[in-house]
Coordinates of C-alpha atoms in Angstrom, one line a residue:
Chain A
X17 CA -10.7 8.0 42.2
X18 CA -12.2 11.5 42.0
X19 CA -10.6 14.8 41.0
X20 CA -11.8 18.3 41.7
X21 CA -15.6 18.9 41.6
X22 CA -16.2 15.1 41.8
X23 CA -14.9 14.4 38.3
X24 CA -14.0 10.7 38.0
X25 CA -10.3 10.2 37.3
X26 CA -9.0 7.0 35.7
X27 CA -5.3 6.4 36.4
X28 CA -4.0 4.1 33.6
X29 CA -0.4 5.0 34.0
X30 CA 1.9 2.0 33.6
X31 CA -0.6 0.2 31.4
X32 CA -0.3 -0.3 27.7
X33 CA -2.7 -0.4 24.8
X34 CA -5.5 -1.3 24.7
X35 CA -5.9 -1.1 28.6
X36 CA -6.1 2.7 28.9
X37 CA -9.0 2.9 26.4
X38 CA -10.8 -0.1 28.0
X39 CA -10.6 1.5 31.5
X40 CA -11.9 4.7 30.1
X41 CA -14.8 3.0 28.4
X42 CA -15.7 1.3 31.6
X43 CA -15.6 4.5 33.5
X44 CA -18.0 6.4 31.1
X45 CA -20.6 3.6 31.1
X46 CA -23.9 4.9 32.4
X47 CA -22.7 8.5 32.7
X48 CA -25.1 11.1 31.1
X49 CA -24.1 13.3 28.1
X50 CA -22.1 16.3 29.1
X51 CA -20.4 14.4 32.0
X52 CA -16.6 14.7 32.2
X53 CA -14.1 11.9 32.9
X54 CA -10.3 12.4 33.2
X55 CA -7.8 9.8 32.1
X56 CA -4.1 9.7 33.1
X57 CA -1.9 7.6 30.8
X58 CA 1.7 7.3 29.8
X59 CA 1.3 4.8 26.9
X60 CA 2.3 6.4 23.6
X61 CA -0.4 4.6 21.8
X62 CA -3.0 6.4 23.9
X63 CA -2.1 9.7 22.1
X64 CA -3.8 8.4 19.0
X65 CA -6.2 5.8 20.5
X66 CA -8.0 8.0 23.0
X67 CA -9.0 10.6 20.4
X68 CA -9.9 7.9 17.9
X69 CA -12.1 6.2 20.5
X70 CA -13.8 9.5 21.3
X71 CA -14.4 10.2 17.7
X72 CA -15.9 6.7 17.2
X73 CA -18.1 7.1 20.2
X74 CA -19.1 10.8 19.7
X75 CA -17.3 12.2 22.7
X76 CA -15.0 15.3 22.9
X77 CA -11.5 15.0 24.2
X78 CA -8.7 17.5 25.0
X79 CA -5.3 16.4 26.2
X80 CA -2.2 18.0 27.7
X81 CA 1.1 16.5 28.4
X82 CA 2.6 16.7 31.9
X83 CA 6.3 17.2 32.4
X84 CA 6.6 13.9 34.2
X85 CA 6.1 12.0 30.9
X86 CA 2.4 11.3 31.1
X87 CA -0.7 12.8 29.6
X88 CA -4.0 14.1 31.0
X89 CA -7.0 13.3 28.7
X90 CA -10.2 15.2 29.5
X91 CA -13.3 13.5 28.0
X92 CA -16.6 15.2 27.7
X93 CA -19.3 12.7 26.8
X94 CA -21.2 13.4 23.7
X95 CA -24.9 14.1 23.5
X96 CA -25.4 12.6 20.1
X97 CA -24.1 9.2 20.9
X98 CA -21.6 7.3 18.7
X99 CA -20.9 8.5 15.2
X100 CA -22.7 6.4 12.6
X101 CA -20.4 3.9 11.0
X102 CA -20.8 5.4 7.5
X103 CA -20.3 9.0 8.7
X104 CA -16.7 8.9 7.6
X105 CA -15.3 7.9 4.3
X106 CA -12.7 5.6 5.8
Chain B
X15 CA 16.0 -22.7 -0.8
X16 CA 14.5 -22.1 -4.2
X17 CA 11.8 -24.8 -3.8
X18 CA 8.6 -23.3 -5.0
X19 CA 6.1 -22.8 -2.2
X20 CA 3.6 -25.6 -1.8
X21 CA 0.0 -25.0 -0.9
X22 CA 0.8 -26.0 2.7
X23 CA 3.4 -23.2 3.0
X24 CA 0.9 -20.5 1.9
X25 CA -2.3 -21.9 3.3
X26 CA -4.1 -19.0 5.2
X27 CA -1.4 -16.6 4.1
X28 CA -2.9 -13.1 4.2
X29 CA 0.3 -11.1 4.9
X30 CA 2.3 -11.1 1.7
X31 CA 4.0 -7.7 2.3
X32 CA 7.1 -9.9 1.9
X33 CA 5.5 -13.0 0.5
X34 CA 7.0 -16.1 -1.0
X35 CA 8.5 -15.7 -4.4
X36 CA 6.3 -16.1 -7.5
X37 CA 6.7 -19.9 -8.1
X38 CA 8.2 -19.3 -11.6
X39 CA 10.6 -16.8 -10.2
X40 CA 11.6 -19.3 -7.5
X41 CA 12.4 -21.8 -10.3
X42 CA 14.4 -19.1 -12.1
X43 CA 16.4 -18.4 -9.0
X44 CA 17.2 -22.1 -8.6
X45 CA 18.3 -22.4 -12.2
X46 CA 20.3 -19.1 -11.9
X47 CA 22.4 -20.5 -9.0
X48 CA 24.5 -22.6 -11.4
X49 CA 24.7 -20.1 -14.3
X50 CA 24.6 -16.6 -12.9
X51 CA 26.6 -16.8 -9.7
X52 CA 29.6 -14.8 -10.9
X53 CA 30.6 -11.2 -10.2
X54 CA 29.4 -9.5 -13.5
X55 CA 32.2 -6.9 -13.3
X56 CA 35.0 -9.5 -13.8
X57 CA 36.3 -10.5 -17.2
X58 CA 36.3 -14.3 -17.2
X59 CA 33.7 -16.5 -18.9
X60 CA 31.3 -17.1 -16.0
X61 CA 31.4 -13.4 -15.3
X62 CA 30.6 -12.5 -18.9
X63 CA 27.6 -14.9 -18.8
X64 CA 26.4 -13.4 -15.6
X65 CA 26.8 -9.9 -17.1
X66 CA 24.8 -10.8 -20.2
X67 CA 22.0 -12.2 -18.0
X68 CA 22.1 -9.2 -15.8
X69 CA 21.8 -6.8 -18.8
X70 CA 18.7 -8.6 -20.0
X71 CA 17.1 -8.6 -16.6
X72 CA 17.9 -4.9 -16.2
X73 CA 16.1 -4.2 -19.4
X74 CA 13.0 -6.0 -18.2
X75 CA 13.0 -4.2 -14.8
X76 CA 13.7 -0.8 -16.5
X77 CA 10.6 -1.4 -18.6
X78 CA 8.6 -2.2 -15.5
X79 CA 9.4 1.3 -14.2
X80 CA 9.1 3.0 -17.6
X81 CA 12.8 4.1 -17.6
X82 CA 15.9 3.3 -19.6
X83 CA 18.3 0.5 -18.4
X84 CA 21.1 3.1 -18.0
X85 CA 18.8 5.0 -15.6
X86 CA 18.2 2.0 -13.3
X87 CA 20.4 0.6 -10.6
X88 CA 19.8 -2.4 -8.4
X89 CA 20.4 -2.5 -4.7
X90 CA 20.4 -5.0 -1.8
X91 CA 17.1 -3.7 -0.4
X92 CA 14.3 -1.3 -1.2
X93 CA 15.3 0.6 2.0
X94 CA 18.8 1.0 0.7
X95 CA 17.5 2.3 -2.6
X96 CA 15.3 4.8 -0.8
X97 CA 18.2 6.1 1.3
X98 CA 20.5 6.4 -1.7
X99 CA 17.7 8.1 -3.8
X100 CA 17.2 10.7 -1.2
X101 CA 20.9 11.2 -0.4
X102 CA 21.7 11.7 -4.1
X103 CA 19.0 14.4 -4.4
X104 CA 20.0 16.1 -1.2
X105 CA 23.7 16.2 -2.2
X106 CA 23.1 17.5 -5.7
X107 CA 20.8 20.2 -4.3
X108 CA 22.8 21.1 -1.2
X109 CA 23.1 24.7 -2.2
X110 CA 19.3 25.0 -2.5
X111 CA 18.8 23.7 1.1
X112 CA 18.7 20.7 3.4
X113 CA 15.0 20.1 3.9
X114 CA 13.1 17.1 2.4
X115 CA 9.4 17.5 2.1
X116 CA 7.6 14.2 3.0
X117 CA 4.2 13.2 4.2
X118 CA 3.6 11.7 7.7
X119 CA 2.6 8.3 6.2
X120 CA 5.8 7.8 4.2
X121 CA 7.8 4.8 5.1
X122 CA 9.8 4.9 8.3
X123 CA 13.1 4.7 6.4
X124 CA 12.2 7.9 4.6
X125 CA 11.1 9.7 7.7
X126 CA 14.4 8.8 9.4
X127 CA 16.4 10.6 6.7
X128 CA 17.9 14.0 7.7
X129 CA 15.8 17.0 6.8
X130 CA 12.4 15.4 6.8
X131 CA 11.1 17.0 10.0
X132 CA 8.3 18.0 10.4
X133 CA 6.4 15.7 8.1
X134 CA 3.4 17.1 6.1
X135 CA 0.1 16.1 7.8
X136 CA -2.3 13.6 6.2
X137 CA -6.1 13.3 6.3
X138 CA -8.1 10.5 8.0
X139 CA -7.5 8.2 5.0
X140 CA -3.7 8.7 5.1
X141 CA -3.6 10.9 2.0
X142 CA -1.2 13.8 2.2
X143 CA -2.8 17.3 2.5
X144 CA -1.9 18.9 -0.8
X145 CA -2.2 22.5 0.5
X146 CA 0.2 21.8 3.3
X147 CA 2.5 19.9 0.9
X148 CA 2.5 23.0 -1.4
X149 CA 3.3 25.2 1.5
X150 CA 6.2 23.1 2.6
X151 CA 7.6 23.1 -0.9
X152 CA 7.7 26.8 -1.1
X153 CA 8.9 27.5 2.4
X154 CA 12.5 27.7 1.2
X155 CA 15.6 25.6 1.8
X156 CA 14.0 22.6 0.2
X157 CA 16.4 20.1 -1.4
X158 CA 13.9 17.3 -2.4
X159 CA 10.4 15.9 -1.9
X160 CA 9.2 12.3 -1.4
X161 CA 5.8 10.8 -2.1
X162 CA 4.7 7.2 -2.1
X163 CA 2.4 6.3 -4.9
X164 CA 0.2 4.5 -2.4
X165 CA 0.6 3.5 1.3
X166 CA 1.5 -0.1 1.9
X167 CA -0.1 -0.3 5.3
X168 CA -3.5 1.2 4.6
X169 CA -3.6 1.1 0.8
X170 CA -4.5 4.7 0.3
X171 CA -3.3 6.2 -3.0
X172 CA -1.5 9.5 -2.9
X173 CA -2.2 12.5 -5.2
X174 CA 0.8 11.7 -7.3
X175 CA 0.0 13.9 -10.3
X176 CA -1.0 16.9 -8.2
X177 CA 2.2 16.7 -6.1
X178 CA 4.3 16.1 -9.2
X179 CA 2.9 19.3 -10.8
X180 CA 3.6 21.2 -7.6
X181 CA 7.2 20.0 -7.4
X182 CA 7.8 20.9 -11.0
X183 CA 6.4 24.3 -10.5
X184 CA 8.6 25.0 -7.5
X185 CA 11.7 23.4 -9.1
X186 CA 12.0 20.7 -6.4
X187 CA 12.9 17.2 -7.6
X188 CA 10.4 14.5 -6.5
X189 CA 11.3 11.0 -5.4
X190 CA 8.3 8.7 -6.1
X191 CA 8.2 5.7 -3.8
X192 CA 6.6 2.8 -5.6
X193 CA 7.7 0.1 -3.1
X194 CA 4.2 -0.9 -2.1
X195 CA 2.5 -0.6 -5.5
X196 CA 4.7 -1.6 -8.5
X197 CA 3.0 -4.5 -10.3
X198 CA 0.0 -4.5 -8.1
X199 CA -1.8 -1.2 -9.0
X200 CA -1.9 -0.4 -12.7
X201 CA -0.1 -3.5 -13.9
X202 CA 2.6 -2.9 -16.5
X203 CA 1.8 0.8 -16.8
X204 CA 2.7 3.1 -14.0
X205 CA -0.3 5.1 -13.0
X206 CA 1.7 8.3 -13.5
X207 CA 4.3 7.4 -16.1
X208 CA 6.2 10.6 -16.1
X209 CA 6.0 11.6 -12.5
X210 CA 9.1 11.9 -10.3
X211 CA 12.7 12.7 -11.0
X212 CA 13.7 9.6 -9.1
X213 CA 11.7 6.3 -8.7
X214 CA 12.2 3.6 -6.1
X215 CA 10.6 0.2 -6.2
X216 CA 10.8 -3.2 -4.4
X217 CA 10.8 -6.3 -6.5
X218 CA 8.9 -8.1 -3.6
X219 CA 5.8 -6.1 -4.5
X220 CA 5.4 -8.0 -7.7
X221 CA 6.5 -11.5 -6.4
X222 CA 10.3 -11.1 -6.7
X223 CA 12.9 -11.1 -4.0
X224 CA 13.1 -8.0 -1.8
X225 CA 15.7 -6.1 -3.8
X226 CA 15.7 -2.3 -4.4
X227 CA 15.3 -0.7 -7.8
X228 CA 16.4 2.9 -8.1
X229 CA 15.8 4.9 -11.3
X230 CA 17.2 8.4 -11.7
X231 CA 15.8 10.0 -14.8
X232 CA 18.2 11.5 -17.3
X233 CA 18.6 15.2 -16.6
X234 CA 17.7 14.9 -12.9
X235 CA 20.2 16.5 -10.6
X236 CA 21.5 13.6 -8.5
X237 CA 24.9 12.8 -7.2
X238 CA 26.5 11.2 -4.2
X239 CA 29.3 12.7 -2.2
X240 CA 32.8 11.2 -2.4
X241 CA 34.6 9.4 -5.3
X242 CA 32.5 7.7 -7.9
X243 CA 31.5 4.2 -6.8
X244 CA 32.5 1.1 -8.7
X245 CA 29.2 -0.4 -9.6
X246 CA 25.6 0.3 -10.7
X247 CA 26.2 3.6 -12.6
X248 CA 28.4 4.9 -9.7
X249 CA 25.7 4.4 -7.2
X250 CA 26.8 1.2 -5.4
X251 CA 30.1 -0.3 -4.2
X252 CA 29.4 -3.7 -5.6
X253 CA 27.1 -5.2 -8.2
X254 CA 24.0 -7.0 -7.2
X255 CA 23.9 -10.8 -6.8
X256 CA 22.7 -11.7 -10.3
X257 CA 20.4 -14.7 -9.5
X258 CA 18.2 -12.4 -7.4
X259 CA 17.9 -9.9 -10.2
X260 CA 17.0 -12.7 -12.7
X261 CA 14.3 -13.9 -10.3
X262 CA 13.0 -10.3 -10.0
X263 CA 12.8 -9.9 -13.8
X264 CA 11.0 -13.2 -14.1
X265 CA 8.5 -12.2 -11.4
X266 CA 7.8 -9.0 -13.3
X267 CA 7.2 -11.0 -16.6
X268 CA 4.8 -13.3 -14.8
X269 CA 3.0 -10.7 -12.8
X270 CA 2.6 -8.2 -15.5
X271 CA 1.2 -10.9 -17.9
X272 CA -1.4 -11.8 -15.3
X273 CA -2.5 -8.3 -14.3
X274 CA -5.8 -8.1 -16.1
X275 CA -7.2 -10.9 -14.0
X276 CA -5.1 -10.4 -10.9
X277 CA -6.0 -6.8 -9.9
X278 CA -9.8 -6.9 -10.2
X279 CA -9.8 -10.3 -8.3
X280 CA -7.7 -8.8 -5.5
X281 CA -9.9 -5.7 -5.4
X282 CA -13.0 -7.8 -5.0
X283 CA -11.5 -9.9 -2.2
X284 CA -10.4 -6.8 -0.3
X285 CA -13.9 -5.4 -0.7
X286 CA -15.2 -8.7 0.9
X287 CA -12.8 -8.2 3.9
X288 CA -13.8 -4.5 4.2
X289 CA -17.5 -5.4 4.3
X290 CA -17.0 -8.3 6.8
X291 CA -14.9 -6.2 9.1
X292 CA -17.2 -3.2 9.0
X293 CA -20.1 -5.5 10.0
X294 CA -18.4 -6.4 13.3
X295 CA -19.4 -4.0 16.1
X296 CA -16.9 -1.3 17.0
X297 CA -14.5 -2.2 14.2
X298 CA -13.2 0.6 12.0
X299 CA -11.9 -0.1 8.5
X300 CA -9.3 2.5 7.6
X301 CA -7.8 3.9 4.4
X302 CA -9.6 5.1 1.3
X303 CA -12.3 2.7 0.3
X304 CA -11.9 3.4 -3.4
X305 CA -8.6 5.2 -4.2
X306 CA -6.5 2.4 -2.8
X307 CA -4.2 -0.5 -3.7
X308 CA -6.2 -3.4 -4.8
X309 CA -4.6 -5.9 -2.4
X310 CA -4.2 -4.1 0.9
X311 CA -6.7 -3.6 3.7
X312 CA -6.4 -2.6 7.4
X313 CA -9.0 -2.4 10.2
X314 CA -8.9 -1.8 13.9
X315 CA -10.9 -3.5 16.6
X316 CA -11.9 -1.4 19.5
X317 CA -11.3 -3.0 23.0
X318 CA -9.0 -5.7 21.6
X319 CA -5.3 -6.3 21.8
X320 CA -3.5 -6.6 18.4
X321 CA -1.2 -9.3 19.5
X322 CA -4.0 -11.5 21.0
X323 CA -6.1 -11.0 17.9
X324 CA -3.2 -12.1 15.7
X325 CA -2.8 -15.2 17.9
X326 CA -6.6 -15.9 17.8
X327 CA -6.5 -15.7 14.0
X328 CA -3.3 -17.8 13.8
X329 CA -5.0 -20.5 15.9
X330 CA -7.6 -20.6 13.0
X331 CA -4.7 -20.9 10.5
X332 CA -5.1 -17.3 9.2
X333 CA -1.8 -15.4 8.9
X334 CA -2.2 -11.6 9.1
X335 CA -0.1 -8.6 10.2
X336 CA -0.7 -5.8 12.6
X337 CA 0.3 -2.2 13.1
X338 CA -0.5 -2.2 16.8
X339 CA 2.2 -1.2 19.3
X340 CA 2.1 -4.5 21.2
X341 CA 3.1 -6.3 18.0
X342 CA 6.1 -4.0 17.2
X343 CA 9.6 -4.7 18.5
X344 CA 9.8 -1.0 19.6
X345 CA 6.3 -1.1 21.3
X346 CA 5.2 1.9 19.3
X347 CA 2.1 1.9 17.2
X348 CA 2.4 2.2 13.4
X349 CA 3.3 5.8 12.6
X350 CA 0.9 5.6 9.7
X351 CA -2.2 4.8 11.8
X352 CA -1.1 7.4 14.4
X353 CA -0.7 10.1 11.7
X354 CA -4.2 9.3 10.3
X355 CA -5.7 9.7 13.8
X356 CA -7.3 6.2 13.7
X357 CA -7.3 3.6 16.3
X358 CA -4.0 1.8 16.6
X359 CA -4.9 -1.0 19.0
X360 CA -6.6 -4.2 17.8
X361 CA -5.1 -3.6 14.3
X362 CA -5.2 -6.2 11.6
X363 CA -3.5 -5.8 8.2
X364 CA -4.1 -8.0 5.2
X365 CA -1.7 -7.9 2.3
X366 CA -3.0 -10.3 -0.3
X367 CA -0.5 -12.6 -2.0
X368 CA -0.7 -12.8 -5.8
X369 CA -3.0 -15.6 -6.8
X370 CA -0.1 -17.3 -8.5
X371 CA 1.7 -17.4 -5.1
X372 CA -1.3 -18.5 -3.1
X373 CA -3.9 -20.4 -5.2
X374 CA -6.1 -20.7 -2.1
X375 CA -6.3 -17.0 -1.3
X376 CA -10.0 -16.6 -2.2
X377 CA -10.9 -19.4 0.2
X378 CA -8.6 -17.9 2.8
X379 CA -10.3 -14.6 2.5
X380 CA -13.7 -16.2 2.7
X381 CA -12.6 -18.0 5.9
X382 CA -11.2 -14.8 7.4
X383 CA -14.6 -13.1 6.7
X384 CA -16.5 -16.0 8.3
X385 CA -14.2 -16.4 11.3
X386 CA -13.7 -12.7 12.1
X387 CA -16.8 -12.0 14.2
X388 CA -16.2 -15.0 16.3
X389 CA -12.4 -14.3 16.7
X390 CA -13.1 -10.7 17.8
X391 CA -15.8 -11.9 20.2
X392 CA -13.3 -14.5 21.7
X393 CA -10.6 -11.8 22.2
X394 CA -13.0 -9.4 23.8
X395 CA -14.3 -12.1 26.1
X396 CA -10.8 -12.9 27.2
X397 CA -10.2 -9.2 27.9
X398 CA -13.6 -8.8 29.6
X399 CA -14.6 -6.1 27.1
X400 CA -17.4 -7.8 25.3
X401 CA -20.1 -5.6 26.9
X402 CA -18.4 -2.3 26.6

């Protein structure tokens, strides 16, 4: 599925954790830094898991909620690759 | 019922958030059934005996909290004690306001009390943001504040002394929630012995039954609406069941006596788990690595399902818990993990039992560390995510 300007769109509505993040990770495989992927998901766990995944992998994510009860996640792939494991104190 | 747990019952047990009783407390419970069953508020002989035993147990438990026996009441559950503790502060301070300042990683029962919205944000380790907490305290209309000494899901200690100072400066009474830590983090001494106007603890945290302890310090403004209640310094409608209180007091005696060996040993075992989990690709160990409870650790496995991971470990005779949505009855992820902004799926939580409860815990931790890479690989293979 592709959105405007050929941006790949992953529709994970109706699936629950960890499926939305897994589909998103499959979709970004092989894409260059700076590429954009859009995820649609209605799983509440995705609110925390998509940004957490993006942080672990060095991507940027912005999200906005749709009125119909699902959320659009726009992921811009990072140039620096995944954050090193010890970059955070947790 | 009061049979002390055997090694077979606790083999592989790495989720002791509500673990088996300390074996000596279990024997106390069994013995108490025949001598302490009576209602301690009655006047007959069995009741007087139960009363005397209850008084002694209350002294022991009050000492555990560093309070006086007449400040301590005993309740059916720690959740009930938290609800009452907050309700008493809100009622006594109803002219000051209705709001209750609480961090986003406080226990669900706290965050469900009226007035706690919106919760104060926390950082990535789950520690409450002190500046934001200070702002909430001075925003006006605040009846009370709540802070856990440490979080029971991720282990992170909260800035108790700082928040206690802020509360005193703004004249807001603080309820300190020790339900995850009492007896496991600082032994007999509380880490902050004078903090809080109200203290709440759970006897299960130190190997007792899961009964609630509520201490209201003398001079604190605390009262419940309606006529004075009949039991527990006017805080409860009925007295506690005395055998449970005796078991709790015995658990405290045993656990506090063993603390000097217990806590460093637990800390070292959790360090082992943290290292082993961090070495597995795409696994994030969460919570503060240093300022934490000695016996709690949580990590999240990317591209894995919490429920499947639990089953995979259970098949290897390792009993752990999870904060993932798929393992929760309401299908929502742990509010603690979500507030921290960490991965909620593929979550595994270890709460070490006391060594006295599970003599095999060091071997069990060693086995978890050895089996984990393979268990994670097996789950990812099943989900087709091993090459992501």
